[in-house]
């Protein structure tokens, strides 16, 4: 069994930690508060402190970057953290497995593949592109071993409010028969990446040397509209037909004056204005991992939501 250090205990880090501890690995979870799932060693630390992170990752086989700073602070928070991650990988020899997104590509026409140029013009996309270029340069120079996994918008058990299909933003209201506001056209097909699949892909990337030295797309199913996801979710749960309404663009823009999160969503609005399709065939064929079928994933979402509701009563 190996030693794995996971930084971040959010909607992905927690799934990954549970997966690896369940397989008998030695897992350390690092967060600012020292939180994390049972079964893992939990440590409070500032990830931007390279010396501290290096001590924690000493002897580790893999170091996973599952951090997600607040949207409006990406340009400030990511550079020192990314430098610390990469420096730690260089100092310890641990494989750096970075969980990333698709922002670096910017707007594209057609399915996204890993060989697309990182041509983003928005702030968040440029930040992510720079992180990968720096990591790849270190890998090619022989200073570190790195890989990066990119997924689309997440859904699944324990998804947070940052997710368009998150538990409190989308799942609970629909299952209760309430209307759900949506910041774009909910009838446009969109790629959705299932959280347990993200954890599985990260675990593979941290232990299989074929993954190192290049980016990969997390196995993700065919693009499906938000309306269709809501319809299947409600049918599976036996809930009323979904009521999902688009927030008018002027109201969406006005909300950005009061919410930093909504303001930052303006930069990535293009992802929802036309079909957003992710090609993950490279990872699927190389590692033999297929995405979880939508209905199977939504059954797990419904089950987890009901269990959480029961625990809260």
Short mmCIF file of C-alpha atoms in Angstrom, two decimals:
data_model
loop_
_atom_site.label_atom_id
_atom_site.label_comp_id
_atom_site.label_asym_id
_atom_site.label_seq_id
_atom_site.Cartn_x
_atom_site.Cartn_y
_atom_site.Cartn_z
CA UNK A 1 0.00 0.00 0.00
CA UNK A 2 1.15 3.53 -0.70
CA UNK A 3 1.23 6.87 1.09
CA UNK A 4 -1.03 9.52 -0.37
CA UNK A 5 -1.34 13.19 0.64
CA UNK A 6 -4.55 14.93 -0.38
CA UNK A 7 -4.84 18.69 -0.04
CA UNK A 8 -8.45 19.75 0.21
CA UNK A 9 -11.45 18.04 1.81
CA UNK A 10 -14.24 19.42 -0.32
CA UNK A 11 -16.54 17.62 -2.70
CA UNK A 12 -13.64 15.87 -4.47
CA UNK A 13 -10.97 15.53 -1.78
CA UNK A 14 -13.36 13.75 0.57
CA UNK A 15 -14.43 11.23 -2.08
CA UNK A 16 -10.79 10.57 -2.97
CA UNK A 17 -9.72 10.13 0.65
CA UNK A 18 -12.53 7.66 1.32
CA UNK A 19 -11.66 5.72 -1.83
CA UNK A 20 -7.96 5.44 -1.00
CA UNK A 21 -8.44 4.62 2.70
CA UNK A 22 -10.97 1.97 1.67
CA UNK A 23 -8.23 0.36 -0.39
CA UNK A 24 -5.91 0.27 2.59
CA UNK A 25 -3.63 3.17 1.67
CA UNK A 26 -1.99 5.51 4.18
CA UNK A 27 -3.85 8.78 3.58
CA UNK A 28 -3.18 12.25 4.96
CA UNK A 29 -5.70 15.02 4.32
CA UNK A 30 -4.43 18.59 4.59
CA UNK A 31 -6.75 21.58 5.01
CA UNK A 32 -6.59 24.96 6.70
CA UNK A 33 -8.93 23.79 9.46
CA UNK A 34 -7.69 20.23 9.84
CA UNK A 35 -11.00 18.79 8.66
CA UNK A 36 -11.41 15.61 6.66
CA UNK A 37 -13.12 12.22 6.56
CA UNK A 38 -12.69 9.48 9.12
CA UNK A 39 -9.96 6.96 8.40
CA UNK A 40 -7.45 9.52 7.20
CA UNK A 41 -4.83 11.44 9.13
CA UNK A 42 -6.07 15.03 9.27
CA UNK A 43 -3.64 17.95 9.41
CA UNK A 44 -4.17 21.71 9.54
CA UNK A 45 -1.70 23.62 7.38
CA UNK A 46 -1.33 26.49 4.94
CA UNK A 47 -0.74 24.85 1.56
CA UNK A 48 1.17 27.91 0.34
CA UNK A 49 3.86 27.09 2.93
CA UNK A 50 6.20 24.95 0.82
CA UNK A 51 8.41 23.94 3.73
CA UNK A 52 5.42 22.73 5.75
CA UNK A 53 3.84 20.91 2.83
CA UNK A 54 7.15 19.26 1.98
CA UNK A 55 7.42 17.89 5.52
CA UNK A 56 3.90 16.49 5.30
CA UNK A 57 4.53 14.90 1.89
CA UNK A 58 7.90 13.37 2.77
CA UNK A 59 7.88 9.73 1.66
CA UNK A 60 4.56 10.11 -0.17
CA UNK A 61 3.92 8.31 -3.43
CA UNK A 62 1.44 10.92 -4.63
CA UNK A 63 0.40 14.46 -3.74
CA UNK A 64 -3.10 15.48 -4.86
CA UNK A 65 -4.08 19.09 -5.42
CA UNK A 66 -7.83 19.11 -4.75
CA UNK A 67 -7.97 22.71 -3.55
CA UNK A 68 -10.58 25.15 -4.84
CA UNK A 69 -10.08 28.77 -3.73
CA UNK A 70 -12.99 31.19 -3.84
CA UNK A 71 -13.68 32.16 -7.45
CA UNK A 72 -12.98 35.84 -6.98
CA UNK A 73 -9.59 35.11 -5.38
CA UNK A 74 -8.10 32.76 -7.97
CA UNK A 75 -5.62 35.29 -9.33
CA UNK A 76 -4.36 36.00 -5.80
CA UNK A 77 -4.52 32.60 -4.12
CA UNK A 78 -3.54 30.14 -6.85
CA UNK A 79 0.00 31.31 -7.77
CA UNK A 80 1.58 30.83 -4.29
CA UNK A 81 -0.27 27.56 -3.73
CA UNK A 82 0.64 26.20 -7.16
CA UNK A 83 4.29 27.09 -6.56
CA UNK A 84 4.19 25.29 -3.22
CA UNK A 85 2.63 22.17 -4.74
CA UNK A 86 5.17 22.03 -7.54
CA UNK A 87 8.09 22.76 -5.22
CA UNK A 88 6.94 20.02 -2.86
CA UNK A 89 6.77 17.54 -5.73
CA UNK A 90 10.31 18.50 -6.71
CA UNK A 91 11.57 18.20 -3.12
CA UNK A 92 9.91 14.88 -2.25
CA UNK A 93 9.59 12.99 -5.53
CA UNK A 94 5.85 12.51 -4.97
CA UNK A 95 3.79 12.50 -8.14
CA UNK A 96 1.82 15.75 -8.31
CA UNK A 97 -1.75 15.02 -9.42
CA UNK A 98 -3.63 18.25 -10.02
CA UNK A 99 -7.38 18.39 -10.28
CA UNK A 100 -8.18 21.06 -12.83
CA UNK A 101 -11.00 22.20 -15.09
CA UNK A 102 -11.72 23.14 -18.69
CA UNK A 103 -11.38 26.90 -18.32
CA UNK A 104 -7.90 26.92 -19.83
CA UNK A 105 -9.26 26.12 -23.29
CA UNK A 106 -11.54 29.14 -23.41
CA UNK A 107 -14.55 29.07 -25.77
CA UNK A 108 -14.32 26.23 -28.31
CA UNK A 109 -16.46 24.78 -31.06
CA UNK A 110 -17.05 21.04 -30.92
CA UNK A 111 -15.88 18.38 -28.47
CA UNK A 112 -12.95 19.24 -26.21
CA UNK A 113 -9.87 17.01 -26.35
CA UNK A 114 -6.63 17.25 -24.40
CA UNK A 115 -4.65 18.44 -27.43
CA UNK A 116 -6.58 21.71 -27.72
CA UNK A 117 -4.48 24.84 -27.13
CA UNK A 118 -4.82 26.60 -23.79
CA UNK A 119 -6.18 29.76 -25.37
CA UNK A 120 -8.33 31.23 -22.59
CA UNK A 121 -8.50 35.01 -22.33
CA UNK A 122 -10.38 35.15 -19.02
CA UNK A 123 -8.54 35.52 -15.72
CA UNK A 124 -9.44 32.12 -14.30
CA UNK A 125 -8.60 30.31 -17.52
CA UNK A 126 -5.21 32.02 -17.77
CA UNK A 127 -4.43 31.13 -14.15
CA UNK A 128 -5.12 27.46 -14.80
CA UNK A 129 -3.19 27.45 -18.08
CA UNK A 130 -0.14 28.94 -16.37
CA UNK A 131 -0.28 26.34 -13.61
CA UNK A 132 -0.19 23.49 -16.12
CA UNK A 133 2.55 25.02 -18.25
CA UNK A 134 4.76 25.47 -15.18
CA UNK A 135 4.10 21.92 -14.00
CA UNK A 136 4.74 20.42 -17.44
CA UNK A 137 7.99 22.38 -17.78
CA UNK A 138 9.19 20.91 -14.46
CA UNK A 139 8.23 17.42 -15.63
CA UNK A 140 10.00 17.78 -18.96
CA UNK A 141 13.10 19.12 -17.18
CA UNK A 142 13.14 16.04 -14.95
CA UNK A 143 12.54 18.04 -11.76
CA UNK A 144 9.13 16.54 -10.96
CA UNK A 145 6.55 13.99 -12.04
CA UNK A 146 3.18 15.57 -12.76
CA UNK A 147 -0.19 15.00 -14.34
CA UNK A 148 -3.42 16.97 -14.50
CA UNK A 149 -7.02 15.79 -14.66
CA UNK A 150 -9.70 18.03 -16.11
CA UNK A 151 -13.40 17.53 -15.60
CA UNK A 152 -16.54 19.43 -16.48
CA UNK A 153 -19.12 20.69 -13.97
CA UNK A 154 -19.54 18.24 -11.10
CA UNK A 155 -22.61 16.44 -9.83
CA UNK A 156 -23.08 13.61 -7.37
CA UNK A 157 -23.44 12.84 -3.66
CA UNK A 158 -22.23 15.67 -1.39
CA UNK A 159 -21.90 18.15 -4.25
CA UNK A 160 -21.62 21.70 -2.93
CA UNK A 161 -23.37 24.98 -3.68
CA UNK A 162 -20.62 25.81 -6.17
CA UNK A 163 -21.97 23.06 -8.42
CA UNK A 164 -24.79 23.93 -10.82
CA UNK A 165 -26.37 20.56 -9.95
CA UNK A 166 -25.44 20.83 -6.28
CA UNK A 167 -27.40 19.33 -3.40
CA UNK A 168 -28.93 22.50 -1.97
CA UNK A 169 -29.02 24.52 -5.20
CA UNK A 170 -30.58 21.88 -7.47
CA UNK A 171 -31.35 18.47 -5.96
CA UNK A 172 -33.27 19.32 -2.78
CA UNK A 173 -35.51 21.97 -4.34
CA UNK A 174 -36.46 19.75 -7.27
CA UNK A 175 -37.22 16.76 -5.05
CA UNK A 176 -39.41 19.05 -2.94
CA UNK A 177 -41.34 20.20 -6.01
CA UNK A 178 -39.93 23.73 -5.93
CA UNK A 179 -38.82 25.91 -8.81
CA UNK A 180 -35.10 26.08 -9.47
CA UNK A 181 -33.49 29.21 -10.93
CA UNK A 182 -30.77 28.61 -13.51
CA UNK A 183 -28.22 31.15 -14.75
CA UNK A 184 -28.43 30.17 -18.42
CA UNK A 185 -30.58 28.24 -20.90
CA UNK A 186 -31.33 24.89 -19.20
CA UNK A 187 -32.16 23.22 -22.51
CA UNK A 188 -28.58 23.42 -23.87
CA UNK A 189 -26.65 20.09 -23.73
CA UNK A 190 -23.78 20.20 -21.25
CA UNK A 191 -21.14 17.74 -20.04
CA UNK A 192 -21.50 16.75 -16.37
CA UNK A 193 -18.75 14.89 -14.50
CA UNK A 194 -19.73 12.54 -11.68
CA UNK A 195 -17.84 13.10 -8.42
CA UNK A 196 -17.02 9.42 -7.65
CA UNK A 197 -15.63 9.14 -11.20
CA UNK A 198 -13.36 12.10 -10.49
CA UNK A 199 -12.02 10.37 -7.38
CA UNK A 200 -11.49 7.12 -9.26
CA UNK A 201 -9.60 8.86 -12.07
CA UNK A 202 -7.40 10.76 -9.60
CA UNK A 203 -6.52 7.53 -7.81
CA UNK A 204 -5.54 5.94 -11.11
CA UNK A 205 -3.43 8.94 -12.12
CA UNK A 206 -1.56 8.88 -8.81
CA UNK A 207 -0.56 5.24 -9.12
CA UNK A 208 -0.13 4.53 -12.85
CA UNK A 209 2.95 6.01 -14.48
CA UNK A 210 1.23 6.01 -17.87
CA UNK A 211 -0.72 9.03 -16.63
CA UNK A 212 2.30 11.19 -15.91
CA UNK A 213 3.57 13.99 -18.10
CA UNK A 214 0.30 14.99 -19.77
CA UNK A 215 -3.24 16.16 -19.03
CA UNK A 216 -6.31 13.91 -19.11
CA UNK A 217 -10.05 14.37 -19.18
CA UNK A 218 -11.98 12.61 -16.43
CA UNK A 219 -14.36 9.99 -17.88
CA UNK A 220 -17.55 11.92 -18.53
CA UNK A 221 -20.79 10.84 -20.16
CA UNK A 222 -22.55 12.38 -23.19
CA UNK A 223 -23.65 15.99 -22.85
CA UNK A 224 -27.18 16.25 -21.43
CA UNK A 225 -29.29 19.34 -20.85
CA UNK A 226 -30.08 20.48 -17.33
CA UNK A 227 -33.77 20.00 -18.09
CA UNK A 228 -33.14 16.34 -18.97
CA UNK A 229 -31.03 15.81 -15.83
CA UNK A 230 -33.82 17.31 -13.72
CA UNK A 231 -36.44 15.18 -15.47
CA UNK A 232 -34.53 11.93 -14.87
CA UNK A 233 -33.73 12.92 -11.28
CA UNK A 234 -37.40 13.52 -10.48
CA UNK A 235 -38.57 10.37 -12.26
CA UNK A 236 -36.09 8.26 -10.31
CA UNK A 237 -37.13 9.89 -7.03
CA UNK A 238 -40.86 9.81 -7.77
CA UNK A 239 -40.94 13.58 -7.37
CA UNK A 240 -43.09 16.07 -9.31
CA UNK A 241 -41.95 17.10 -12.78
CA UNK A 242 -39.03 19.55 -12.55
CA UNK A 243 -39.59 23.28 -12.82
CA UNK A 244 -36.33 24.90 -13.94
CA UNK A 245 -36.42 28.50 -15.14
CA UNK A 246 -33.73 30.62 -16.74
CA UNK A 247 -32.74 33.75 -14.84
CA UNK A 248 -32.93 36.64 -17.35
CA UNK A 249 -29.49 37.85 -18.37
CA UNK A 250 -29.98 41.42 -17.00
CA UNK A 251 -30.87 39.99 -13.58
CA UNK A 252 -27.92 37.62 -13.77
CA UNK A 253 -25.56 40.53 -14.42
CA UNK A 254 -27.17 42.67 -11.72
CA UNK A 255 -26.74 39.88 -9.17
CA UNK A 256 -22.98 40.10 -9.74
CA UNK A 257 -22.93 43.47 -7.98
CA UNK A 258 -23.99 41.76 -4.75
CA UNK A 259 -22.37 38.33 -5.08
CA UNK A 260 -18.66 37.89 -5.92
CA UNK A 261 -19.39 34.30 -6.93
CA UNK A 262 -22.09 35.32 -9.44
CA UNK A 263 -19.88 38.10 -10.77
CA UNK A 264 -17.15 35.58 -11.56
CA UNK A 265 -19.63 33.32 -13.36
CA UNK A 266 -19.89 35.94 -16.09
CA UNK A 267 -16.46 34.87 -17.33
CA UNK A 268 -17.54 31.25 -17.83
CA UNK A 269 -21.10 31.90 -19.01
CA UNK A 270 -20.03 30.88 -22.54
CA UNK A 271 -19.90 27.26 -21.37
CA UNK A 272 -23.69 27.23 -21.08
CA UNK A 273 -24.70 29.27 -24.11
CA UNK A 274 -24.10 26.45 -26.59
CA UNK A 275 -23.46 22.68 -26.37
CA UNK A 276 -20.49 21.98 -24.11
CA UNK A 277 -19.05 18.57 -24.99
CA UNK A 278 -16.13 16.77 -23.35
CA UNK A 279 -14.23 13.96 -25.07
CA UNK A 280 -12.72 11.70 -22.42
CA UNK A 281 -11.98 8.76 -24.72
CA UNK A 282 -8.21 8.98 -24.17
CA UNK A 283 -8.44 8.22 -20.45
CA UNK A 284 -11.20 5.67 -20.96
CA UNK A 285 -9.27 3.66 -23.54
CA UNK A 286 -5.89 3.92 -21.78
CA UNK A 287 -7.05 2.94 -18.31
CA UNK A 288 -10.20 0.97 -19.04
CA UNK A 289 -12.48 3.26 -17.04
CA UNK A 290 -15.92 4.24 -18.30
CA UNK A 291 -18.06 7.05 -16.84
CA UNK A 292 -20.88 6.05 -14.54
CA UNK A 293 -24.18 6.00 -16.51
CA UNK A 294 -26.38 9.01 -15.76
CA UNK A 295 -29.28 7.04 -14.28
CA UNK A 296 -26.98 5.06 -11.97
CA UNK A 297 -25.37 8.29 -10.80
CA UNK A 298 -28.71 10.00 -10.20
CA UNK A 299 -29.96 7.00 -8.20
CA UNK A 300 -26.94 7.47 -5.93
CA UNK A 301 -27.69 11.21 -5.70
CA UNK A 302 -31.29 10.55 -4.66
CA UNK A 303 -30.22 7.93 -2.12
CA UNK A 304 -27.59 10.22 -0.59
CA UNK A 305 -30.03 13.13 -0.43
CA UNK A 306 -32.64 11.05 1.37
CA UNK A 307 -30.07 9.69 3.81
CA UNK A 308 -28.86 13.21 4.59
CA UNK A 309 -32.42 14.38 5.07
CA UNK A 310 -33.15 11.46 7.38
CA UNK A 311 -30.02 12.12 9.42
CA UNK A 312 -31.05 15.73 9.86
CA UNK A 313 -34.47 14.86 11.27
#
